[in-house]
Structure formats: structure tokens, C-alpha cells
PDB file of C-alpha atoms in Angstrom:
ATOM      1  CA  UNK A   1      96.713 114.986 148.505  1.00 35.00           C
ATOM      2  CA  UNK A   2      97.334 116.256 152.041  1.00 33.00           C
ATOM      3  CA  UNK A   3      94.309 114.825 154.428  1.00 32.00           C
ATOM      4  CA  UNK A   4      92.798 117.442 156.752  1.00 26.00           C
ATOM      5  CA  UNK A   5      92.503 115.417 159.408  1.00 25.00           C
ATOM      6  CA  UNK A   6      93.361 118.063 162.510  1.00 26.00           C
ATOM      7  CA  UNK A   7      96.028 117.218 165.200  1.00 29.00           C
ATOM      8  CA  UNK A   8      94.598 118.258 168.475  1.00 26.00           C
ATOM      9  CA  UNK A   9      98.556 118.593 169.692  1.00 29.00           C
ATOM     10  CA  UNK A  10     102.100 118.221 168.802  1.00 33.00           C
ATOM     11  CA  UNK A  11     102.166 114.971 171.053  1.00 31.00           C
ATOM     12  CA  UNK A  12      99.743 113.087 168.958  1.00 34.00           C
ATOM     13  CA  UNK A  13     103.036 112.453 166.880  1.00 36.00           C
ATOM     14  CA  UNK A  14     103.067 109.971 169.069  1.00 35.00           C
ATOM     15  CA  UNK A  15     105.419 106.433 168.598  1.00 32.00           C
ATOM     16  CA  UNK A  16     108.371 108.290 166.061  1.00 34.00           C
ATOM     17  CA  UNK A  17     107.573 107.606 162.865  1.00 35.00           C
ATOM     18  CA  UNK A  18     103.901 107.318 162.573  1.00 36.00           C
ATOM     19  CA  UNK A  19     102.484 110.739 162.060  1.00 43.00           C
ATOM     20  CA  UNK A  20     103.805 113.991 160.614  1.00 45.00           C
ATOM     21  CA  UNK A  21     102.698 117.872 161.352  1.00 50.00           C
ATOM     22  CA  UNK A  22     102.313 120.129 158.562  1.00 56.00           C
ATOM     23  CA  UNK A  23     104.417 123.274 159.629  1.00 54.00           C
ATOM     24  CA  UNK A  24     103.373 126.789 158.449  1.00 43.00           C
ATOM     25  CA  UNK A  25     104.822 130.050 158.707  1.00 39.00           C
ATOM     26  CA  UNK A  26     102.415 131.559 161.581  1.00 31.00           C
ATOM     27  CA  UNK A  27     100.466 128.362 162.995  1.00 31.00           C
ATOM     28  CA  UNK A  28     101.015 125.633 164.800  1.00 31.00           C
ATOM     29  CA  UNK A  29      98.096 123.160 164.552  1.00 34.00           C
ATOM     30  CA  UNK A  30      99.108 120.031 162.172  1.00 41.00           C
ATOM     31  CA  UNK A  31      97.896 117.964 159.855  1.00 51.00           C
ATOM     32  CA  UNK A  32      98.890 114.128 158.148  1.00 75.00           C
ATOM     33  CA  UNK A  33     101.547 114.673 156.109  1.00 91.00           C
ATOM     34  CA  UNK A  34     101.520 112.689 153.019  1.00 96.00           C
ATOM     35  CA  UNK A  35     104.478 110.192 152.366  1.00 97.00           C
ATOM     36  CA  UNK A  36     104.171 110.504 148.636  1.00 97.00           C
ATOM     37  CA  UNK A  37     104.831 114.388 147.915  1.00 98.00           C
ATOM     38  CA  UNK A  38     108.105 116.510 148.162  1.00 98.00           C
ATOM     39  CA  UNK A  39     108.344 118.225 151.948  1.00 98.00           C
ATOM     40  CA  UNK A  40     106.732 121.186 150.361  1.00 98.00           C
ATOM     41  CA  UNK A  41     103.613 119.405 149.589  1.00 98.00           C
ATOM     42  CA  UNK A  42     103.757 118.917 153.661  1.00 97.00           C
ATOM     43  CA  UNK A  43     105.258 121.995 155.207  1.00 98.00           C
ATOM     44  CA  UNK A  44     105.093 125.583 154.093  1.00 96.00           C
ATOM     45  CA  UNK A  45     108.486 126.002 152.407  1.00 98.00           C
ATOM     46  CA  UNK A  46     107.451 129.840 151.595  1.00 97.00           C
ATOM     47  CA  UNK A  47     109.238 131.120 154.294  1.00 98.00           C
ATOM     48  CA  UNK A  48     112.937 129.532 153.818  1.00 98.00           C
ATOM     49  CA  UNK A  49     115.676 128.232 151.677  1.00 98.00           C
ATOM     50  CA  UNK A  50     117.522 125.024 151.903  1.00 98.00           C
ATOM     51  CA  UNK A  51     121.456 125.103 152.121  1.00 98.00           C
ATOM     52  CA  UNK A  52     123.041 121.740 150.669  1.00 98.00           C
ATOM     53  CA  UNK A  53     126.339 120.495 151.572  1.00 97.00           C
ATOM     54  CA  UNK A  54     127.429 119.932 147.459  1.00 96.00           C
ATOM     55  CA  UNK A  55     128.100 122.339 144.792  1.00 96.00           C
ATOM     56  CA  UNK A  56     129.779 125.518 146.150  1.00 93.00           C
ATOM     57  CA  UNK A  57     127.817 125.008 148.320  1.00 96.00           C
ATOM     58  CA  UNK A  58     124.080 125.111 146.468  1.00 96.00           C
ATOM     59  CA  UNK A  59     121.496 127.178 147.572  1.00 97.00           C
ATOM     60  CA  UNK A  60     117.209 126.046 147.118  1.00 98.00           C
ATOM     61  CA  UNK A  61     115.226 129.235 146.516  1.00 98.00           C
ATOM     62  CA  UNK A  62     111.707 129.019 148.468  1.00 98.00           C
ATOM     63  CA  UNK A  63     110.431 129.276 144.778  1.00 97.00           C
ATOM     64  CA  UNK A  64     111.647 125.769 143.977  1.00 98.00           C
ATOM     65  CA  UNK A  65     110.855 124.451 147.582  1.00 98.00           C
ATOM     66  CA  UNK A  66     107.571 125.102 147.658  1.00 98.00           C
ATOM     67  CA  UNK A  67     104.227 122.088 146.403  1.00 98.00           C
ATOM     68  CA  UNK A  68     103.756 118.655 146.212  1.00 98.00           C
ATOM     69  CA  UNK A  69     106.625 118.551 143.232  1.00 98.00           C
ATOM     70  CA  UNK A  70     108.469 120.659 145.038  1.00 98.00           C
ATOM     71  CA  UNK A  71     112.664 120.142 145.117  1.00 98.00           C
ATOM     72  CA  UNK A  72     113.656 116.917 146.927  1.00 98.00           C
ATOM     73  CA  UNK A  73     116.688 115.187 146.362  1.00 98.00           C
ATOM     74  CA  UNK A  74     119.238 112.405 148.928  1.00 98.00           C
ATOM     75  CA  UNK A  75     120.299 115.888 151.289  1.00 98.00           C
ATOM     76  CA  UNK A  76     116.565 116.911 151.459  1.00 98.00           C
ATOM     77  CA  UNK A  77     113.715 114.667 151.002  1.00 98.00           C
ATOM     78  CA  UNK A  78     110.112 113.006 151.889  1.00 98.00           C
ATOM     79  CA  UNK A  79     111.040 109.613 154.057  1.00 98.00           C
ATOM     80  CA  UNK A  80     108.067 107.643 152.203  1.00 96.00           C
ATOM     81  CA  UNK A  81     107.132 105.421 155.410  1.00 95.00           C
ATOM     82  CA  UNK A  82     106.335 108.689 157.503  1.00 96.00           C
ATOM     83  CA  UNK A  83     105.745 111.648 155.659  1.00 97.00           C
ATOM     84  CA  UNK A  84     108.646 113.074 157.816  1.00 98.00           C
ATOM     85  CA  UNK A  85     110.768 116.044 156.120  1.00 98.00           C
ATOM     86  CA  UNK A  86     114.521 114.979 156.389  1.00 98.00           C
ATOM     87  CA  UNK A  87     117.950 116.030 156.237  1.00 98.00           C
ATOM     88  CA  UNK A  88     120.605 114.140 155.434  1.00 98.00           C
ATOM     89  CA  UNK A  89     124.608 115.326 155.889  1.00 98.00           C
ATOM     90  CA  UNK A  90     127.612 113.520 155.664  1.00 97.00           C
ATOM     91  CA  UNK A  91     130.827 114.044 157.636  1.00 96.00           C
ATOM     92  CA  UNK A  92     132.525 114.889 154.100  1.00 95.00           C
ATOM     93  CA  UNK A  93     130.625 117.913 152.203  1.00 94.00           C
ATOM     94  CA  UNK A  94     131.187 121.046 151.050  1.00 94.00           C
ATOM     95  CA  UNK A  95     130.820 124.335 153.581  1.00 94.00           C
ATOM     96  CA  UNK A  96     129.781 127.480 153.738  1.00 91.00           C
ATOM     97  CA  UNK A  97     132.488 130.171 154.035  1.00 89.00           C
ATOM     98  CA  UNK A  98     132.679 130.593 157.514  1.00 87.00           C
ATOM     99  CA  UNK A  99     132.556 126.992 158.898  1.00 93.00           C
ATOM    100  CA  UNK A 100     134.007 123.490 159.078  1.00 91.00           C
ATOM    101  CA  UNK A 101     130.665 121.500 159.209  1.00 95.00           C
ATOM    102  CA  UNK A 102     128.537 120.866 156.479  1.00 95.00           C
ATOM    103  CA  UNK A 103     124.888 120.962 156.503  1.00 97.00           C
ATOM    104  CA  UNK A 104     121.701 120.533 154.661  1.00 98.00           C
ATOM    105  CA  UNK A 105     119.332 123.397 156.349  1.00 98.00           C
ATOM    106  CA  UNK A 106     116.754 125.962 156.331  1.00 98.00           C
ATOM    107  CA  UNK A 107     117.595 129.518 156.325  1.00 98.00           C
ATOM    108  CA  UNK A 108     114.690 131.852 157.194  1.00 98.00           C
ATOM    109  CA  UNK A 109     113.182 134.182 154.428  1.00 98.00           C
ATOM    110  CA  UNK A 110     110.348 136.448 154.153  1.00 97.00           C
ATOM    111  CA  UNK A 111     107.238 135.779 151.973  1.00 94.00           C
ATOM    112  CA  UNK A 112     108.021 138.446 149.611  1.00 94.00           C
ATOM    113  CA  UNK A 113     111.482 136.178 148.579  1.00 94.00           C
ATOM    114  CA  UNK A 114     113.576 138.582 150.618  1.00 97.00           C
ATOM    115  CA  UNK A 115     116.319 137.030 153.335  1.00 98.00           C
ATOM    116  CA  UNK A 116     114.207 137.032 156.672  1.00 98.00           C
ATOM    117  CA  UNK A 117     116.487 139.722 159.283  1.00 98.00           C
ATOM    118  CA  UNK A 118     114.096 140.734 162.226  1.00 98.00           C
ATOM    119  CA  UNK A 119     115.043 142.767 165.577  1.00 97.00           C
ATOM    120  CA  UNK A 120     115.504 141.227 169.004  1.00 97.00           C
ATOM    121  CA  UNK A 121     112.932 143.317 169.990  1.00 95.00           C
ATOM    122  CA  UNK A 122     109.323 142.307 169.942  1.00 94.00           C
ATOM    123  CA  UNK A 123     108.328 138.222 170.002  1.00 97.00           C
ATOM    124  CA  UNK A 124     110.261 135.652 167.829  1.00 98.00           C
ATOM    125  CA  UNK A 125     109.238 131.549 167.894  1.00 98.00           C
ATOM    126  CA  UNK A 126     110.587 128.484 165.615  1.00 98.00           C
ATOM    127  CA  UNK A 127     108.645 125.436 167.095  1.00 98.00           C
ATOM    128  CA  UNK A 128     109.893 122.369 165.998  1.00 98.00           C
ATOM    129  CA  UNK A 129     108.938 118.104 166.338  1.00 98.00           C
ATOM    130  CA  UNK A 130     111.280 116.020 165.388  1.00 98.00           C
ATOM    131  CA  UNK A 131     113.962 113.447 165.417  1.00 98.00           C
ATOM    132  CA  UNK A 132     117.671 112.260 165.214  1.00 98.00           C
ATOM    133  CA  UNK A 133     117.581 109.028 162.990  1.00 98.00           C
ATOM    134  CA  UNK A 134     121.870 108.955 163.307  1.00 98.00           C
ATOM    135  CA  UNK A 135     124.322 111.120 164.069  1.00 98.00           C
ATOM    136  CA  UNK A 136     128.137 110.296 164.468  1.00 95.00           C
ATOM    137  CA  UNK A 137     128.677 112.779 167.345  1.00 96.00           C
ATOM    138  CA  UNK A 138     126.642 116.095 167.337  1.00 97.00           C
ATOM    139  CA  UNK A 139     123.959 118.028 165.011  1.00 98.00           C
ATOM    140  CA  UNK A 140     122.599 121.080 165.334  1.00 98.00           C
ATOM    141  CA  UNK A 141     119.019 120.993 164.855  1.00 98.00           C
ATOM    142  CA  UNK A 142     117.679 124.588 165.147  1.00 98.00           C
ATOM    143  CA  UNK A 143     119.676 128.429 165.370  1.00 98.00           C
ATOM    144  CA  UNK A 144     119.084 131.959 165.640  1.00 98.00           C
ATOM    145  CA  UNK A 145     121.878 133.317 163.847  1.00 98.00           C
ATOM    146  CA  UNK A 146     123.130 136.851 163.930  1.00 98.00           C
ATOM    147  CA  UNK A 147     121.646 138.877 160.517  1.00 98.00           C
ATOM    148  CA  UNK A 148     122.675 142.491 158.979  1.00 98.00           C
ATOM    149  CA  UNK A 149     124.164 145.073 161.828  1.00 98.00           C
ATOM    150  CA  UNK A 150     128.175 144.213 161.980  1.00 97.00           C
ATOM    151  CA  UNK A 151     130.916 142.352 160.644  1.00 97.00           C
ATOM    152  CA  UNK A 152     130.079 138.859 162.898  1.00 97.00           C
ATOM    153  CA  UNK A 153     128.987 135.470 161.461  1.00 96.00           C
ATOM    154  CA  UNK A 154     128.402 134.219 164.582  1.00 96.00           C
ATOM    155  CA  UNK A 155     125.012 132.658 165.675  1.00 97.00           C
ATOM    156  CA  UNK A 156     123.201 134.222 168.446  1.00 98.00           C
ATOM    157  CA  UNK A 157     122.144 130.486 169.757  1.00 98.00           C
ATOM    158  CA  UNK A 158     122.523 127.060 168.797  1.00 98.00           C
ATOM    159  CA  UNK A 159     120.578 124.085 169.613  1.00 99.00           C
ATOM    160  CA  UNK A 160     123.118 120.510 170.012  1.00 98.00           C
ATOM    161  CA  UNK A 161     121.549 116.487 169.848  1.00 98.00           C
ATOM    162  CA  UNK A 162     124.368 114.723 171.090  1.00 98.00           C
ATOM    163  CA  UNK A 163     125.053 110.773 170.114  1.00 98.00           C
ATOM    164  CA  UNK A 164     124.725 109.872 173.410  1.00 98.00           C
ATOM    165  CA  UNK A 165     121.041 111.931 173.327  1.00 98.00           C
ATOM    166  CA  UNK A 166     122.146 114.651 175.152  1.00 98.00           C
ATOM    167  CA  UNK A 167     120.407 118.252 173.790  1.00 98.00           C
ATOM    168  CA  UNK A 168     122.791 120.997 174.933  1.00 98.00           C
ATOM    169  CA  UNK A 169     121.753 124.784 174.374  1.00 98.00           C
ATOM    170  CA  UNK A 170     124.696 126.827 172.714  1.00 98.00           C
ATOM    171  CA  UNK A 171     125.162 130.756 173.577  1.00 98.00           C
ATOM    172  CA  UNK A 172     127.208 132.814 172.041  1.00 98.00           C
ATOM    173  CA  UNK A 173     128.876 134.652 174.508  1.00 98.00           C
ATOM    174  CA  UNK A 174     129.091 137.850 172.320  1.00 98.00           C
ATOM    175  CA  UNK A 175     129.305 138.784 168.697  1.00 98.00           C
ATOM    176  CA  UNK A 176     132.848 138.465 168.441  1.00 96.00           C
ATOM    177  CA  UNK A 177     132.834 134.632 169.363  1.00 95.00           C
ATOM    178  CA  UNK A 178     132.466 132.666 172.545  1.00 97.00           C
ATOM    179  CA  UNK A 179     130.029 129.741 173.503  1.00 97.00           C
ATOM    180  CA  UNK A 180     128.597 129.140 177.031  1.00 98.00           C
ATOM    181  CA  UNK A 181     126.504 125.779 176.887  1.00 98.00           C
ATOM    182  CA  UNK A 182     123.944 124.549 178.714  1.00 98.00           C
ATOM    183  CA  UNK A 183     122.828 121.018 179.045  1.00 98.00           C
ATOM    184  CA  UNK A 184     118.668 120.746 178.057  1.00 98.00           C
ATOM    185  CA  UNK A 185     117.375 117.812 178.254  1.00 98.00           C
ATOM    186  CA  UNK A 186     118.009 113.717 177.091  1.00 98.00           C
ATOM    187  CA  UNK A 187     116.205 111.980 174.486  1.00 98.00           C
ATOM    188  CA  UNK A 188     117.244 108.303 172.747  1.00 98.00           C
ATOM    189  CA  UNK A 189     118.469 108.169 169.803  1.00 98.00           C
ATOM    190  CA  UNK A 190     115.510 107.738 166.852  1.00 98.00           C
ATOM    191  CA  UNK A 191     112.667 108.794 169.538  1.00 98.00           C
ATOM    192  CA  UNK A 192     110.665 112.041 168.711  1.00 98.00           C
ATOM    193  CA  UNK A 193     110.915 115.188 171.233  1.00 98.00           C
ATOM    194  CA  UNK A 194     110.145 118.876 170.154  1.00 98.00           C
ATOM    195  CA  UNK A 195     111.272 122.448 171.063  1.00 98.00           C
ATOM    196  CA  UNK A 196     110.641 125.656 170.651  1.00 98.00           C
ATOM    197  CA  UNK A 197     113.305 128.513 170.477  1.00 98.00           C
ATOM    198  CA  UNK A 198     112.698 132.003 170.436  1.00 94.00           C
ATOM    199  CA  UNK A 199     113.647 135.577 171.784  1.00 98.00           C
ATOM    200  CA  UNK A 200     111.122 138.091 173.664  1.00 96.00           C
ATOM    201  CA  UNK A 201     111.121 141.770 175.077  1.00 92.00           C
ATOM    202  CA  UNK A 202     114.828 142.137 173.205  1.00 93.00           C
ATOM    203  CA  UNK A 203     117.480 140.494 175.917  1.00 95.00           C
ATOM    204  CA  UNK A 204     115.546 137.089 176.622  1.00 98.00           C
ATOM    205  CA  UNK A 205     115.673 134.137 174.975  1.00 98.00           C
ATOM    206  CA  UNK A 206     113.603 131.547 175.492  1.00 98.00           C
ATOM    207  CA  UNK A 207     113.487 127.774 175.296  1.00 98.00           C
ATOM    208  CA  UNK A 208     111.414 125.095 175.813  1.00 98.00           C
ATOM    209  CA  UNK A 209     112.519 121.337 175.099  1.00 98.00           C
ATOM    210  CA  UNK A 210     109.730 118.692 176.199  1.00 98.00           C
ATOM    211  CA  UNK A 211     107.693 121.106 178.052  1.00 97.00           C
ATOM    212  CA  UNK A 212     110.294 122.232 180.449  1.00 98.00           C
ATOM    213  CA  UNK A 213     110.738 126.178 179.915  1.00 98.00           C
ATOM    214  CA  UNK A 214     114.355 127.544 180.236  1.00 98.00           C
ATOM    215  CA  UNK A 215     115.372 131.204 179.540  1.00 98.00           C
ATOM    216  CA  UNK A 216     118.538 133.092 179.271  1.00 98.00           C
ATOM    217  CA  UNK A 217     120.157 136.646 179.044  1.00 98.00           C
ATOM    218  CA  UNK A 218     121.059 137.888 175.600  1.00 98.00           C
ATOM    219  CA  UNK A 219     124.459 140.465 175.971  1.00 97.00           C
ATOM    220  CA  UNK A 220     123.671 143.877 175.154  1.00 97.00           C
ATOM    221  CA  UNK A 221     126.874 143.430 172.682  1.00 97.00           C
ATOM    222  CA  UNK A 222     124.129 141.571 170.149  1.00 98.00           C
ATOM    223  CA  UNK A 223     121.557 144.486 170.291  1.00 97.00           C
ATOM    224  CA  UNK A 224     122.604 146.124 166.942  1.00 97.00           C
ATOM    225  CA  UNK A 225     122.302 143.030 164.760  1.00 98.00           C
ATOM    226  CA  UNK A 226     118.949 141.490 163.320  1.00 98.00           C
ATOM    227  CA  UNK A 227     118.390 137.663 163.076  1.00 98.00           C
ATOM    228  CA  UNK A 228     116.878 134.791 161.354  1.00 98.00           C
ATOM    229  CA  UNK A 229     116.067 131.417 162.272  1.00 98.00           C
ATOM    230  CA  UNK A 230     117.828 127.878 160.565  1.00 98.00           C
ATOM    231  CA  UNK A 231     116.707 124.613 161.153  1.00 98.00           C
ATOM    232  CA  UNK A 232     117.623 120.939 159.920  1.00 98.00           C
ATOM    233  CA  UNK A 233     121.104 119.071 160.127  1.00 98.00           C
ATOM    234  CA  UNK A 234     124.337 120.852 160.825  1.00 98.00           C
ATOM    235  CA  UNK A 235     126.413 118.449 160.916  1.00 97.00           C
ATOM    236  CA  UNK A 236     129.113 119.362 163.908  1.00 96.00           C
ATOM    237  CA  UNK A 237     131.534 116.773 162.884  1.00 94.00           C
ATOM    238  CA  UNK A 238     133.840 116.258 159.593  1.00 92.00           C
ATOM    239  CA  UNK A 239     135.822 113.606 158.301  1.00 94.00           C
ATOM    240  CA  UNK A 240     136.314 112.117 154.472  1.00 95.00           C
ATOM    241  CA  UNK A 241     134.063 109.693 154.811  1.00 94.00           C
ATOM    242  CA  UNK A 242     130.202 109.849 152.489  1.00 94.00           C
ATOM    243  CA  UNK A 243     128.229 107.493 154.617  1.00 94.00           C
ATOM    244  CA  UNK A 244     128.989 108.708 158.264  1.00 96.00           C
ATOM    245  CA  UNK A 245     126.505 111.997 159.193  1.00 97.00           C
ATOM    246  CA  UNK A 246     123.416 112.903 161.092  1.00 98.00           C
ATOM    247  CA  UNK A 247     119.964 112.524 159.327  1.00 98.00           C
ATOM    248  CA  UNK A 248     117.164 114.713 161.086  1.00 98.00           C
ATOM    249  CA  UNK A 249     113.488 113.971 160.427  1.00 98.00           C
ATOM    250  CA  UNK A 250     110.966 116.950 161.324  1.00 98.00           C
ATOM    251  CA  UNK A 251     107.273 116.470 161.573  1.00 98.00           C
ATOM    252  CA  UNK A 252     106.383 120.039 162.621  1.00 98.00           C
ATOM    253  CA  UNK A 253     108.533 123.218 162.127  1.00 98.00           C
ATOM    254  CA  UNK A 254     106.656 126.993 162.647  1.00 97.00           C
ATOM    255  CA  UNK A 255     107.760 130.197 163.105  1.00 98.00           C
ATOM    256  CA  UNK A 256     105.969 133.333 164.049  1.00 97.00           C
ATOM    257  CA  UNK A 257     106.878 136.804 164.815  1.00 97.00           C
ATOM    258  CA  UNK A 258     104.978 139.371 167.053  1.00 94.00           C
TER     259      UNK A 258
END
């Protein structure tokens, strides 16, 4: 069973790997997570779906996702010393159409089962704690990607660890391809740091890694396509090999819209 013991803040994670946040859809106070229950016994799975990097490639309805006995399984799973939900991806898995990489990852949806697709305009957050346990060069850890509205698969943003524990913001510089990026912040390797990525008043988005608050112009050229958020490991690296990859552990991942 879940304790209730309240987190007063994100940083009470603490030393990586000794406390996890409970992530909901629209809140972003925590609680223990418990090491012996499926992530959807710890997080609220109600709002996504979990791409795998197997199968053709296999998609994890929310339905399945969600309660202590929830879907877990080596891409997707509980580490049992933490509590921490993680994602593992090897350099050699099966894609999605329209990339190289694989990835086990989240893919927004709506409550009601639907595929989430919201406007630029108004207030959009995914907060996230987490951390890199390996990677063999770079993961992506967190994306707005472009929904319904054209023909482009493109994201709208994507957020880079780097081996070397670089984090390196990714923006598309328009719908039809294009990526300006823009070096964040530095964390080690296996140490916990959090971020928050978002987009506000329609042509802003906004990120914060650490604390420290960056924001950036989004191209009119995006305005008529709606978005979703993704979050876990894209693996940005490929190769035949099963045991080379990045695993991801998250102790907190939100989202809200306003």
C-alpha cells in the first residue's frame, strides 16, 4: 500500500535513489512510492500510454497501466530498491514509423481514453524528477511533440541527457524539420535533477531545469498543429547490440493544462 506520508518538495528526493514522488495528472505534491507495486500503483498512469521498443512496435493502453498490478515488464518496470518508475531501451529495438531510435515512453492521453492533442494556446506543464542510470550516448527524457493539424511528425521540442551529463534543449526549427539546440544545464551521471517543460500564451515555451528558468520563441509555422507531451527513454542511439541503452528512473512526472 502506498504510505501518505506528504513530500513538502520535489527536493526531498534527496540522495538518488532513496525516495520516489507519486506523479498525478494535475498535482504536484508527492508521496513514498512503494517498491513492491507496478509504476501504476505509484504514479497516475490514467493519463498516458507506454510505447515499447518490441513487437511492431507494442503499444500499453492506460487501461492496462493503471494499479498496483498494473503492466510492468524488463522495458517498463518498478526498480524494487527505490520505488522509482523506469525505462529501459536498448540500442537494438524495434521503431516507430518515423524514426531510427527506439524507445520505451509515455505518450499523453486524456482521461476519457482518447489520444491527449491540446492547442499552444492557453498553459501547458509536464514536471518531471528523475534520473539517467546509463546511457551509451544520448536519451531523450521528455517532448512536446507536434499532434493533429498537418502532415509533420516532427516534435515541437525535445529534451537531450548526454553521457557526458550534458542536458541540451532541442527546437524544432519548424514543422517541416530543423533542430536549433540549446545547452541546459550538467548533471552526473546516476544523480537526480528535475525539469519542467511547458508552453504558455501560444508562442512561448518554457523551461526550467534545476531551478534555472529558460524560455524560447515557438515559429508561427507550428500554430495550426495541437500537441501532447512524452516522457521516459528515447533512446538517440542504435546499434545491434541488446545490452547497450539508456535506463531512465522517474520519481515524479505531472502534467497540467490551464
Amino acid at each position: 500500500m502506498i504510505r501518505s506520508k506528504l513530500l513538502a518538495t520535489a527536493a526531498a528526493v534527496g540522495m538518488a535513489g532513496t525516495l520516489a514522488l507519486l506523479g498525478t495528472g494535475n498535482a504536484t505534491a508527492g508521496v513514498l512510492a512503494d517498491p513492491s507495486v507496478a509504476p501504476g500503483g505509484n504514479f497516475d498512469l490514467s493519463v498516458w500510454q507506454l510505447q515499447e521498443p518490441v513487437g511492431s512496435p507494442t503499444t500499453i493502453p492506460s487501461s492496462r497501466l493503471q494499479g498496483a498490478n498494473g503492466f510492468q515488464d524488463s522495458y517498463f518496470y518498478t526498480d524494487t530498491r527505490d520505488g522509482a518508475m523506469t525505462f529501459w531501451t536498448p540500442e537494438k529495438g524495434v521503431t516507430t514509423p518515423n524514426s531510427n531510435y527506439a524507445r520505451s515512453e509515455l505518450r499523453e492521453m486524456n482521461r476519457s481514453g482518447s489520444a491527449a492533442n491540446w492547442s499552444l494556446s492557453g498553459t501547458h506543464r509536464m514536471s518531471a524528477t528523475l534520473r539517467v542510470v546509463s546511457v551509451t550516448q544520448n536519451v531523450c527524457v521528455g517532448q512536446i511533440h507536434l499532434g493533429t493539424g498537418g502532415s509533420s511528425t516532427k516534435p515541437l521540442l525535445e529534451l537531450y541527457y548526454h553521457s557526458n551529463g550534458d542536458i541540451v534543449l532541442g527546437t524544432e526549427n519548424s514543422p517541416s524539420g530543423g533542430q536549433t539546440t540549446h545547452p541546459v544545464g550538467h548533471v552526473s551521471i546516476g544523480k537526480t535533477w528535475s525539469y519542467t517543460i511547458g508552453v504558455s500564451g501560444g508562442h512561448t515555451i518554457d523551461l526550467t531545469v534545476n531551478g534555472t528558468t529558460t524560455h524560447y520563441t515557438i515559429p508561427s509555422s507550428f500554430d495550426p498543429y495541437k500537441q501532447y507531451f512524452k516522457a521516459g527513454s528515447y533512446n538517440q542511439s542504435s546499434s545491434d547490440s541488446t545490452t547497450k541503452g539508456a535506463r531512465v528512473a522517474f520519481y515524479g512526472l505531472t502534467v497540467s493544462h490551464g
